[in-house]
Coordinates of C-alpha atoms and ligand atoms in Angstrom, one line a residue:
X1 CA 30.8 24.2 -7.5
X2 CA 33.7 26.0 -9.0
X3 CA 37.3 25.2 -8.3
X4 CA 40.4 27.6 -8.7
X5 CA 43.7 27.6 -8.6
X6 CA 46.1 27.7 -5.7
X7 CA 48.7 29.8 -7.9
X8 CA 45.2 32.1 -8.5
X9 CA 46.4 32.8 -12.3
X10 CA 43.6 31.2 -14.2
X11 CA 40.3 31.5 -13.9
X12 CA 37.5 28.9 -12.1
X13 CA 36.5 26.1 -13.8
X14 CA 33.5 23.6 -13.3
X15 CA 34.1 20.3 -11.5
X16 CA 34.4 18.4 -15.2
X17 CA 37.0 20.7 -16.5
X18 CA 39.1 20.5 -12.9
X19 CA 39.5 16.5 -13.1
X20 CA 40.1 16.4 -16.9
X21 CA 42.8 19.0 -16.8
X22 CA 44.1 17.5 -13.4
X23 CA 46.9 20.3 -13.3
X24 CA 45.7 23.8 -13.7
X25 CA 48.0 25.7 -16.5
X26 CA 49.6 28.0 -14.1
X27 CA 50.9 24.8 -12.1
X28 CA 48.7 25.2 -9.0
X29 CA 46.4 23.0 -8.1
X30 CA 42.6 22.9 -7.9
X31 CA 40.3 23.8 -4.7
X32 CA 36.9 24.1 -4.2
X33 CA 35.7 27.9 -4.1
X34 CA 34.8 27.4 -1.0
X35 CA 34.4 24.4 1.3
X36 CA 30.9 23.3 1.5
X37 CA 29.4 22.1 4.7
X38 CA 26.9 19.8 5.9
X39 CA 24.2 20.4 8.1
X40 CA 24.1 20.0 12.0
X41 CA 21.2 17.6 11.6
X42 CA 23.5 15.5 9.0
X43 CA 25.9 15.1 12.0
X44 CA 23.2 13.7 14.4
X45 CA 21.8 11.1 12.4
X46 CA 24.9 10.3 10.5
X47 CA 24.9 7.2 13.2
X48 CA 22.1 5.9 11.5
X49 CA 23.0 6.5 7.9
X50 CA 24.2 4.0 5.6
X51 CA 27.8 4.1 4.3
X52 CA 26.8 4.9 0.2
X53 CA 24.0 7.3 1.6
X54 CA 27.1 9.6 3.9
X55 CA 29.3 9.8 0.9
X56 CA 26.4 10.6 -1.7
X57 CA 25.7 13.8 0.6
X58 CA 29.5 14.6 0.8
X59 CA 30.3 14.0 -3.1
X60 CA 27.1 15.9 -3.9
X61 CA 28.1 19.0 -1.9
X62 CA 31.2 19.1 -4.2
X63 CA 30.4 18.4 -7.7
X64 CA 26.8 20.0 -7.2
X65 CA 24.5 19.7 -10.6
X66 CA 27.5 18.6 -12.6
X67 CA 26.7 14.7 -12.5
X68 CA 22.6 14.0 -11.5
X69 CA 21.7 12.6 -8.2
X70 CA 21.2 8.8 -9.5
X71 CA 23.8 8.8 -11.5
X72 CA 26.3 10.2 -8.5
X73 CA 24.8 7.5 -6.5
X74 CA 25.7 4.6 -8.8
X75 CA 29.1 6.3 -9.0
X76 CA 29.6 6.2 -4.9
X77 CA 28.1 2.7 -4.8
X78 CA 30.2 1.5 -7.7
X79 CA 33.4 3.2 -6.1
X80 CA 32.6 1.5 -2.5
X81 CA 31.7 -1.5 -3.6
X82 CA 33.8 -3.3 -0.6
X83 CA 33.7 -3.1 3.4
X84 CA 35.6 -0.3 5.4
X85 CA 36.3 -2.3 8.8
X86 CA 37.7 -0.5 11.7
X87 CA 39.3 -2.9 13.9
X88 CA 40.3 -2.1 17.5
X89 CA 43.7 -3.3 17.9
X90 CA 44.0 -2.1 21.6
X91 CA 42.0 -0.5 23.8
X92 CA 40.9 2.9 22.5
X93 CA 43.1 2.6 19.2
X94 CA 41.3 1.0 16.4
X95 CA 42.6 1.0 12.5
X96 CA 40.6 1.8 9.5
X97 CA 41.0 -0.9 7.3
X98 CA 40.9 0.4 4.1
X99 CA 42.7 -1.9 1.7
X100 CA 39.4 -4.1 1.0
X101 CA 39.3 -3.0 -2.7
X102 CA 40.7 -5.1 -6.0
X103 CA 44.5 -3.6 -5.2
X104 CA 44.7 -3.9 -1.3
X105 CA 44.9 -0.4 -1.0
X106 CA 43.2 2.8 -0.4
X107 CA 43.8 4.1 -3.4
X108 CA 41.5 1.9 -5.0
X109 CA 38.8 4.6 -3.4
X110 CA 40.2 7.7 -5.4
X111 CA 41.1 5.9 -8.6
X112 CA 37.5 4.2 -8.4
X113 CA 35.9 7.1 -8.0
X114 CA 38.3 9.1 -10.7
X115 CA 37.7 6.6 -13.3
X116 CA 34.2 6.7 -13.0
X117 CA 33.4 10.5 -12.9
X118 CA 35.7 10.5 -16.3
X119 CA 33.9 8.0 -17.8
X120 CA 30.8 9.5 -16.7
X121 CA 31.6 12.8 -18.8
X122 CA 33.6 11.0 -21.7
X123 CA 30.1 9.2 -22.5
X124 CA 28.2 12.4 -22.2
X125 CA 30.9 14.4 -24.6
X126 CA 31.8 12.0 -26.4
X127 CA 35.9 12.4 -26.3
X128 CA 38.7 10.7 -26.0
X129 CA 41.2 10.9 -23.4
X130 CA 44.7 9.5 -22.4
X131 CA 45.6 9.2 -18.5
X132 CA 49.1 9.9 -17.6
X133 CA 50.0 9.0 -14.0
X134 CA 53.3 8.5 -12.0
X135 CA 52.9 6.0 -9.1
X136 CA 55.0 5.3 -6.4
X137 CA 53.8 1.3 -6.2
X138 CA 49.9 1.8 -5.2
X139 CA 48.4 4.0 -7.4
X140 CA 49.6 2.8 -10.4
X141 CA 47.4 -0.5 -9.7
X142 CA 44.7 1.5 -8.7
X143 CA 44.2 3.3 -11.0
X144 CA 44.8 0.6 -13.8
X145 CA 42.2 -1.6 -11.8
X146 CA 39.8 1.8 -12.0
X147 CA 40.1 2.3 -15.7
X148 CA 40.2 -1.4 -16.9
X149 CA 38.7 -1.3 -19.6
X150 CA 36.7 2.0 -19.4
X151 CA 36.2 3.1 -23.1
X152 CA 37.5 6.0 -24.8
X153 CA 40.7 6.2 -21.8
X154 CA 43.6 5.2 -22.6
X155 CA 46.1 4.6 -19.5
X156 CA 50.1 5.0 -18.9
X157 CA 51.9 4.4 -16.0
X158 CA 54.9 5.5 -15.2
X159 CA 57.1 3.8 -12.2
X160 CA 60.7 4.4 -11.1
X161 CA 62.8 1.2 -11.6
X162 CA 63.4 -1.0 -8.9
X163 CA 61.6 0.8 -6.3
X164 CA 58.4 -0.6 -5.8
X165 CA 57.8 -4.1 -4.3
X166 CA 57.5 -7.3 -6.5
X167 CA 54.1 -7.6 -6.0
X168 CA 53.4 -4.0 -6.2
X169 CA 55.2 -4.5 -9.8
X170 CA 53.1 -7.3 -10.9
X171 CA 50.0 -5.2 -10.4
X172 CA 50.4 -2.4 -12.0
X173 CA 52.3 -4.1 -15.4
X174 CA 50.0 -7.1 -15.9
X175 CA 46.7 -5.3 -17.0
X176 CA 46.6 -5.4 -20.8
X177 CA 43.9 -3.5 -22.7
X178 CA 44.1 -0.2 -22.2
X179 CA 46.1 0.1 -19.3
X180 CA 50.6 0.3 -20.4
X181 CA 53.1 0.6 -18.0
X182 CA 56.6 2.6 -18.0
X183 CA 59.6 1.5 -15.7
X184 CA 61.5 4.6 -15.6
X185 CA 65.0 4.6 -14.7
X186 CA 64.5 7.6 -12.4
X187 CA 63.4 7.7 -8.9
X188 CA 59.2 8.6 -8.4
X189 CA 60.1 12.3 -7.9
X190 CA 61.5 12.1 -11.4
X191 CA 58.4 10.0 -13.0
X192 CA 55.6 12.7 -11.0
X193 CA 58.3 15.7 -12.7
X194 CA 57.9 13.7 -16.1
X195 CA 53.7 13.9 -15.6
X196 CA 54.1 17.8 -14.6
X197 CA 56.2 19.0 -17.7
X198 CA 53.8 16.7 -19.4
X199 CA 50.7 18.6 -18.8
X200 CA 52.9 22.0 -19.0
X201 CA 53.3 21.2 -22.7
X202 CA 50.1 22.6 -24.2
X203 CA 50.7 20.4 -27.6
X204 CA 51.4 17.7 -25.8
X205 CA 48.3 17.7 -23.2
X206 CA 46.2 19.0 -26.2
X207 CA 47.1 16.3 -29.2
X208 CA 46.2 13.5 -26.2
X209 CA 43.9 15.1 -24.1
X210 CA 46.5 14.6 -20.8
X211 CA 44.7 13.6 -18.0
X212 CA 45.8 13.1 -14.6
X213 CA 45.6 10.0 -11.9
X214 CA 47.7 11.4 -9.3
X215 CA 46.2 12.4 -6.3
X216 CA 46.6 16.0 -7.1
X217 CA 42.9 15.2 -8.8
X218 CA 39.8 16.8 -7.0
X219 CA 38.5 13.5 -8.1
X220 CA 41.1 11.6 -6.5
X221 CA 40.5 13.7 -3.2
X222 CA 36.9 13.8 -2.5
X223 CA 35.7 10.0 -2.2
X224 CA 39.2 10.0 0.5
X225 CA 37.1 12.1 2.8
X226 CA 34.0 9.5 2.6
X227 CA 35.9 7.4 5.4
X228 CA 36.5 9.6 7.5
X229 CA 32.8 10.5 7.4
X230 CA 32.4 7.0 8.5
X231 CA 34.7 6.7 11.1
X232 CA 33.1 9.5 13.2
X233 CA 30.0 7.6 12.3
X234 CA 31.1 4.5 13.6
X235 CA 32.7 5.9 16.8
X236 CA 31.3 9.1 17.6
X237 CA 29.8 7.6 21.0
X238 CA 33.1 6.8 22.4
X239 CA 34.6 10.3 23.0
X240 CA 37.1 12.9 21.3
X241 CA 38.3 11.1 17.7
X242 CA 42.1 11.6 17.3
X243 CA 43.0 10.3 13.4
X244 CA 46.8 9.6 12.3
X245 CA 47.0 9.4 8.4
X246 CA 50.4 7.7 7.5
X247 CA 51.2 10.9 4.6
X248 CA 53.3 10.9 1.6
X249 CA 52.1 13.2 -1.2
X250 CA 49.7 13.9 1.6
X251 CA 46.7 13.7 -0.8
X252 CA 44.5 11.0 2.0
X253 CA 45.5 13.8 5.0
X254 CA 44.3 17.0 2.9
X255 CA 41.0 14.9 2.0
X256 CA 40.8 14.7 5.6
X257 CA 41.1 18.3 6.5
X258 CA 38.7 18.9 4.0
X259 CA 36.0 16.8 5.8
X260 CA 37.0 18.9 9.1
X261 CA 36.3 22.2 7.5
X262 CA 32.4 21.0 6.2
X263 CA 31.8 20.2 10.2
X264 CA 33.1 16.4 10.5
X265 CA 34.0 16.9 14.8
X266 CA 37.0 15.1 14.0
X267 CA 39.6 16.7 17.1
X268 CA 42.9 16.5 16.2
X269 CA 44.9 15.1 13.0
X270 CA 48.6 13.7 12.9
X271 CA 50.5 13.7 10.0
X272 CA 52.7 10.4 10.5
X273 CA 55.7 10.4 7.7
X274 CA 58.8 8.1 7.4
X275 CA 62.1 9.9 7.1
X276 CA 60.7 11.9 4.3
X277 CA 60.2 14.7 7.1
X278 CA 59.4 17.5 4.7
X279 CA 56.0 18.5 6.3
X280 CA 56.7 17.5 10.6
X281 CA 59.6 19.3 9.8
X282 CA 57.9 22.6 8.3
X283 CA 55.0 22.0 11.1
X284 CA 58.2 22.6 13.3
X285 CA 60.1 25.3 11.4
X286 CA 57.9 26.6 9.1
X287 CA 60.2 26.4 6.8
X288 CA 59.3 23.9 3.6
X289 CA 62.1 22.8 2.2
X290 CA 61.6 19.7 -0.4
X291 CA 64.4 17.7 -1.1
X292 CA 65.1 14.1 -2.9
X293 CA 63.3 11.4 -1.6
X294 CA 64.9 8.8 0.7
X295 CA 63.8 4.8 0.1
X296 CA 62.4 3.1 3.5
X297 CA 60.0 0.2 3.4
X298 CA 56.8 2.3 3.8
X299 CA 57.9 3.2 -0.3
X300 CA 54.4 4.2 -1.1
X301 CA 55.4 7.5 0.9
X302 CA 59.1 8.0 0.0
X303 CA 57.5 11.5 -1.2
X304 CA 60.5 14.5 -1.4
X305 CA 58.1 17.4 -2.5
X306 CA 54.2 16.4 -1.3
X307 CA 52.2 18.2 -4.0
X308 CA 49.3 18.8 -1.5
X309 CA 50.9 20.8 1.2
X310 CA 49.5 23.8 -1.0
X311 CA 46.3 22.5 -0.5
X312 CA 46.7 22.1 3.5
X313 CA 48.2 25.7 3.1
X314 CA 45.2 26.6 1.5
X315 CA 43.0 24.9 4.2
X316 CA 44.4 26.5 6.8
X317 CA 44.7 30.3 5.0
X318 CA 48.5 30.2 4.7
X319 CA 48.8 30.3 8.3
X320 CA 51.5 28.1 9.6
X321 CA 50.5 28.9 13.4
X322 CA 46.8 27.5 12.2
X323 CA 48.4 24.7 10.5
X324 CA 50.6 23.4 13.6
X325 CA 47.8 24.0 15.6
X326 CA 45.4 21.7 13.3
X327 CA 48.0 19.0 12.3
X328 CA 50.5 17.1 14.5
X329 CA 53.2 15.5 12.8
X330 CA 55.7 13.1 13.7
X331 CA 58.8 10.8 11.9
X332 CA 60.0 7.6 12.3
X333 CA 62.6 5.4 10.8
X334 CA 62.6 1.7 9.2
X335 CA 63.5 0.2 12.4
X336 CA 61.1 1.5 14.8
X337 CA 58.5 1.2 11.6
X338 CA 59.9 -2.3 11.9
X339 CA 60.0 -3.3 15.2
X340 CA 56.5 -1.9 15.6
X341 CA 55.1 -4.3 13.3
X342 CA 56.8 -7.5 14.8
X343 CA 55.9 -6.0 18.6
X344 CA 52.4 -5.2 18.2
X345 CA 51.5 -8.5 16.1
X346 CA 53.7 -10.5 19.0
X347 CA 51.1 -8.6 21.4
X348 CA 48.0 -8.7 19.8
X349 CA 48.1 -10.9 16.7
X350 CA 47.1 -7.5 14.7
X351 CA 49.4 -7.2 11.9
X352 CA 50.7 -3.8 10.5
X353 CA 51.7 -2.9 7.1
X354 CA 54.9 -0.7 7.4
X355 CA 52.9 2.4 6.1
X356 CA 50.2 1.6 8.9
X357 CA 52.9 1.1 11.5
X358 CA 53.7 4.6 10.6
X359 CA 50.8 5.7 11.5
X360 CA 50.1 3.6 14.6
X361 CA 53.1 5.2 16.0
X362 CA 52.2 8.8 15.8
X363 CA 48.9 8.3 16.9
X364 CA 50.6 6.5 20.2
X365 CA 52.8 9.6 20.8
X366 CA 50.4 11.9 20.0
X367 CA 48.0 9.8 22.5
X368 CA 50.9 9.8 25.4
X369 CA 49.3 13.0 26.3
X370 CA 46.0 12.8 25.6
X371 CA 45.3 9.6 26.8
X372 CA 41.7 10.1 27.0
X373 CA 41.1 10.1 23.1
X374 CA 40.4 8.2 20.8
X375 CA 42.5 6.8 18.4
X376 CA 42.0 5.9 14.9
X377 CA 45.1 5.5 12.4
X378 CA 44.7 4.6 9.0
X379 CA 45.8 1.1 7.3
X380 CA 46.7 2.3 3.8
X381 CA 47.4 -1.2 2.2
X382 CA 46.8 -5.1 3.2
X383 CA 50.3 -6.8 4.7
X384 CA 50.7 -8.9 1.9
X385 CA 51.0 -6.2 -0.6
X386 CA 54.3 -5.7 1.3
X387 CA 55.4 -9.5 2.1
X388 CA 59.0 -9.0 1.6
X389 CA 59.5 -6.5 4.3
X390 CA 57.1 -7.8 6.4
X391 CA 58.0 -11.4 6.0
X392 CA 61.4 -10.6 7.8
X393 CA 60.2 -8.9 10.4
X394 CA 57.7 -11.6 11.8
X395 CA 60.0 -14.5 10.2
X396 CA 56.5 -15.9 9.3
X397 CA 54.8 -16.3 5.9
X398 CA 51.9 -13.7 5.3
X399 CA 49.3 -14.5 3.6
X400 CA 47.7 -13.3 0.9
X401 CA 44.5 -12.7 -0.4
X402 CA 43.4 -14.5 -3.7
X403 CA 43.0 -10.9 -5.4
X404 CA 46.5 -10.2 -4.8
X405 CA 47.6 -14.0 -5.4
X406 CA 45.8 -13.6 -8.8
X407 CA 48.5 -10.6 -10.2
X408 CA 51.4 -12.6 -9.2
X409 CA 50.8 -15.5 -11.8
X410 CA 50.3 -13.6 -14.8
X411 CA 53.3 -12.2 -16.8
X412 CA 54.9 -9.0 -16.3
X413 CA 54.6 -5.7 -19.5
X414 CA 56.2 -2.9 -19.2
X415 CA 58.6 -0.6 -21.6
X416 CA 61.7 0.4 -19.9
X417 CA 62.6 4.1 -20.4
X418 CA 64.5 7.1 -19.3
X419 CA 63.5 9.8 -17.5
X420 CA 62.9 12.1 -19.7
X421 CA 60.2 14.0 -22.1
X422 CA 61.6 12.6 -25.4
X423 CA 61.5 9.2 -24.3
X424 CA 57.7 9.5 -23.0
X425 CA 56.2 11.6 -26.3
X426 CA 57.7 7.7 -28.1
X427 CA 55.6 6.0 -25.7
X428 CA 52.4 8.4 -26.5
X429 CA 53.2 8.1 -30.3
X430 CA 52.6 4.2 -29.7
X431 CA 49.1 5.1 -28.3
Ligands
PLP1 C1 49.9 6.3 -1.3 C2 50.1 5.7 0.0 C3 50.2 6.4 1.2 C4 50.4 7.9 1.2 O1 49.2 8.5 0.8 P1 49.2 10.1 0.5 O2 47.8 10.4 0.2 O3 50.1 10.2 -0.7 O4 49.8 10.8 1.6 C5 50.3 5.7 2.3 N1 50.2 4.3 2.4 C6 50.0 3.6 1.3 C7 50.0 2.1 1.4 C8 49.9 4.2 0.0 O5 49.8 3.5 -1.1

């Protein structure tokens, strides 16, 4: 499979050379020549299949010969090495629960995979490389959980002062090894602007072989659509599948799409935001029109400029009719986000992170009128990763899984910087 770029002024590159650069040099971002899809008989047994069997097929179909079959399968099995429940928290609405990985998020499923596709062709080339990512709290621990360790990769994350939670914080600057963190006095827009102009500077990217984390990674993005393979394999009996992705940089929602356009009968999508509006509001308008991020509680999406619409663009052949046709979005604020989470765990005894929440409640207006559906919204990251919002709102202690309990004892390491060039090129001179 080849993979060009959105901005269409460089040529295709193989699968290898699309996840180490990350960023294509014209500042576009990568897609698949075209999107491959799976046959109609894959879709009839795919009741029967095992989880690590569905995503082989759909991670085969995009990397092709590049990585050989057993080796792709180890990479899958190694990448979902934990369960992907889906719960139903009322009748017809059920959440995927997909924050049963080492960080209590869902990005532990893209960084997994990430990590060990590099590593994969570091070994085989023999190279070194450096990973430069900007994280908005749940990447950055997902990705320095993925590359723990992994030889020849070196790891820096940068994260914008202040404005990730305190457990969040613990993760991501407690590693050691290879793994450094950077607490940038900047907001995340300004750490993920620090990564682009990174990768934009040809000596820098070339002296430390720049690789990226973030989710605009074809690596990041494929093993995202494995669950949503599963969900339709776990609930295709039960009628027309509605899915609500709670969307920030909108990486987990395009991965979606994708999966739509190989043949996954997946009816409708909603794109569920917080008051970072940018893409309802285009869906409305269809006018994009990026702007500084806003803080709410659901922080991992506090997104101003979501480097994947391109990609949904691309999905949909630039047509915004096509687009508001095939994605449903909706906005909500801290305090219905909040009030959501204390009323549905009063009712039910499920409990929401906020970014969940988010989700929940687009699905449910979305579902007002289509009652018949049904739903399935994505739970992005464990309660407890977000204990001091949620704590409040359910004036009860949540607990926390010993994985999670683990990060908060050990000490915190990070180098404080500005947000600027010269102040990262120190931290690469340290590497
Ligand atoms: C990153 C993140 C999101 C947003 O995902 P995107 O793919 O960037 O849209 C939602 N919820 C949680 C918990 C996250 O960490």
């Amino acid at each position: 499979m080849k993979y060009y770029s959105t901005n269409r002024q460089v040529p295709e590159v193989s699968y290898e050379e699309a996840i180490f650069n990350g960023l294509p040099d014209d500042n576009g971002l990568y897609m698949p020549e075209t999107i491959p899809t799976l046959p109609a008989d894959f879709f009839e047994n795919i009741g029967d299949m095992k989880l690590h069997d569905i995503a082989y097929e759909v991670a085969s179909r995009f990397i092709g010969e590049e990585i050989p079959e057993k080796e792709l399968r180890r990479i899958v099995e190694e990448t979902l090495s934990f369960d992907l429940p889906i719960v139903e928290v009322e009748k017809g609405i059920y959440s995927l629960e997909l924050y049963h990985g080492p960080t209590c998020a869902f990005k532990d499923v893209g960084a997994r995979f990430l990590a060990r596709c590099l590593s994969y062709f570091s070994a085989k080339e023999g190279k070194k490389s450096t990973i430069l990512v900007a994280t908005s709290g749940d990447t950055g621990a997902a990705v320095g959980s993925g590359f723990y360790g992994v030889e020849n990769i070196e790891v820096i994350i940068l994260y914008p002062k202040g404005k990730i939670s305190k457990i969040q914080e613990q993760q991501l600057t407690t590693f050691g090894k290879n793994i450094q963190a950077c607490e940038v006095r900047g907001t995340f827009d300004d750490c993920q602007k620090m990564v682009k102009d990174a990768f934009l500077n040809k000596e820098l990217k070339e002296k430390y072989n720049l690789t990226s984390a973030n989710s605009i990674n074809m690596a990041r993005l494929i093993p995202q659509s494995f669950y949503y393979f599963w969900t339709y394999a776990m609930l295709k009996d039960m009628g027309d599948l509605v899915v609500s992705v709670p969307s920030g940089n909108f990486g987990n929602l395009t991965a979606g799409l994708l999966g739509q356009k190989m043949g996954l009968p997946i009816k409708q999508f909603i794109a569920s935001t917080n008051v970072n509006d940018i893409v309802p509001s285009y869906l409305t308008s269809g006018q994009f029109e990026p702007r500084p991020s806003t803080s709410t509680i659901s922080n991992a999406m506090d997104v101003g400029n979501p480097s994947n619409f391109y990609r949904m663009k691309e999905v949909f052949g630039s047509s915004w009719e096509d687009m508001k046709e095939g994605v449903k979005g909706y906005a909500y604020d801290d305090k219905i986000t909040a009030e959501t989470v204390a009323d549905i765990y009063r009712k039910t005894d499920y409990l929401m992170d906020p970014h969940g929440a988010v989700g929940y409640l687009g699905l449910k207006e979305y579902m007002k009128d289509h009652p018949n559906s049904i739903g399935v919204f994505l739970e992005t990251a464990h309660p407890a990763k977000f204990g001091d919002v949620v704590e409040p709102i359910i004036k009860q202690e949540v607990e926390m899984p010993e994985r999670l309990a683990e990060f908060a004892r050990r000490t915190k390491v990070s180098t404080e910087i500005d947000a600027t060039q010269e102040e990262l090129k120190k931290v690469l001179e340290t590497l």
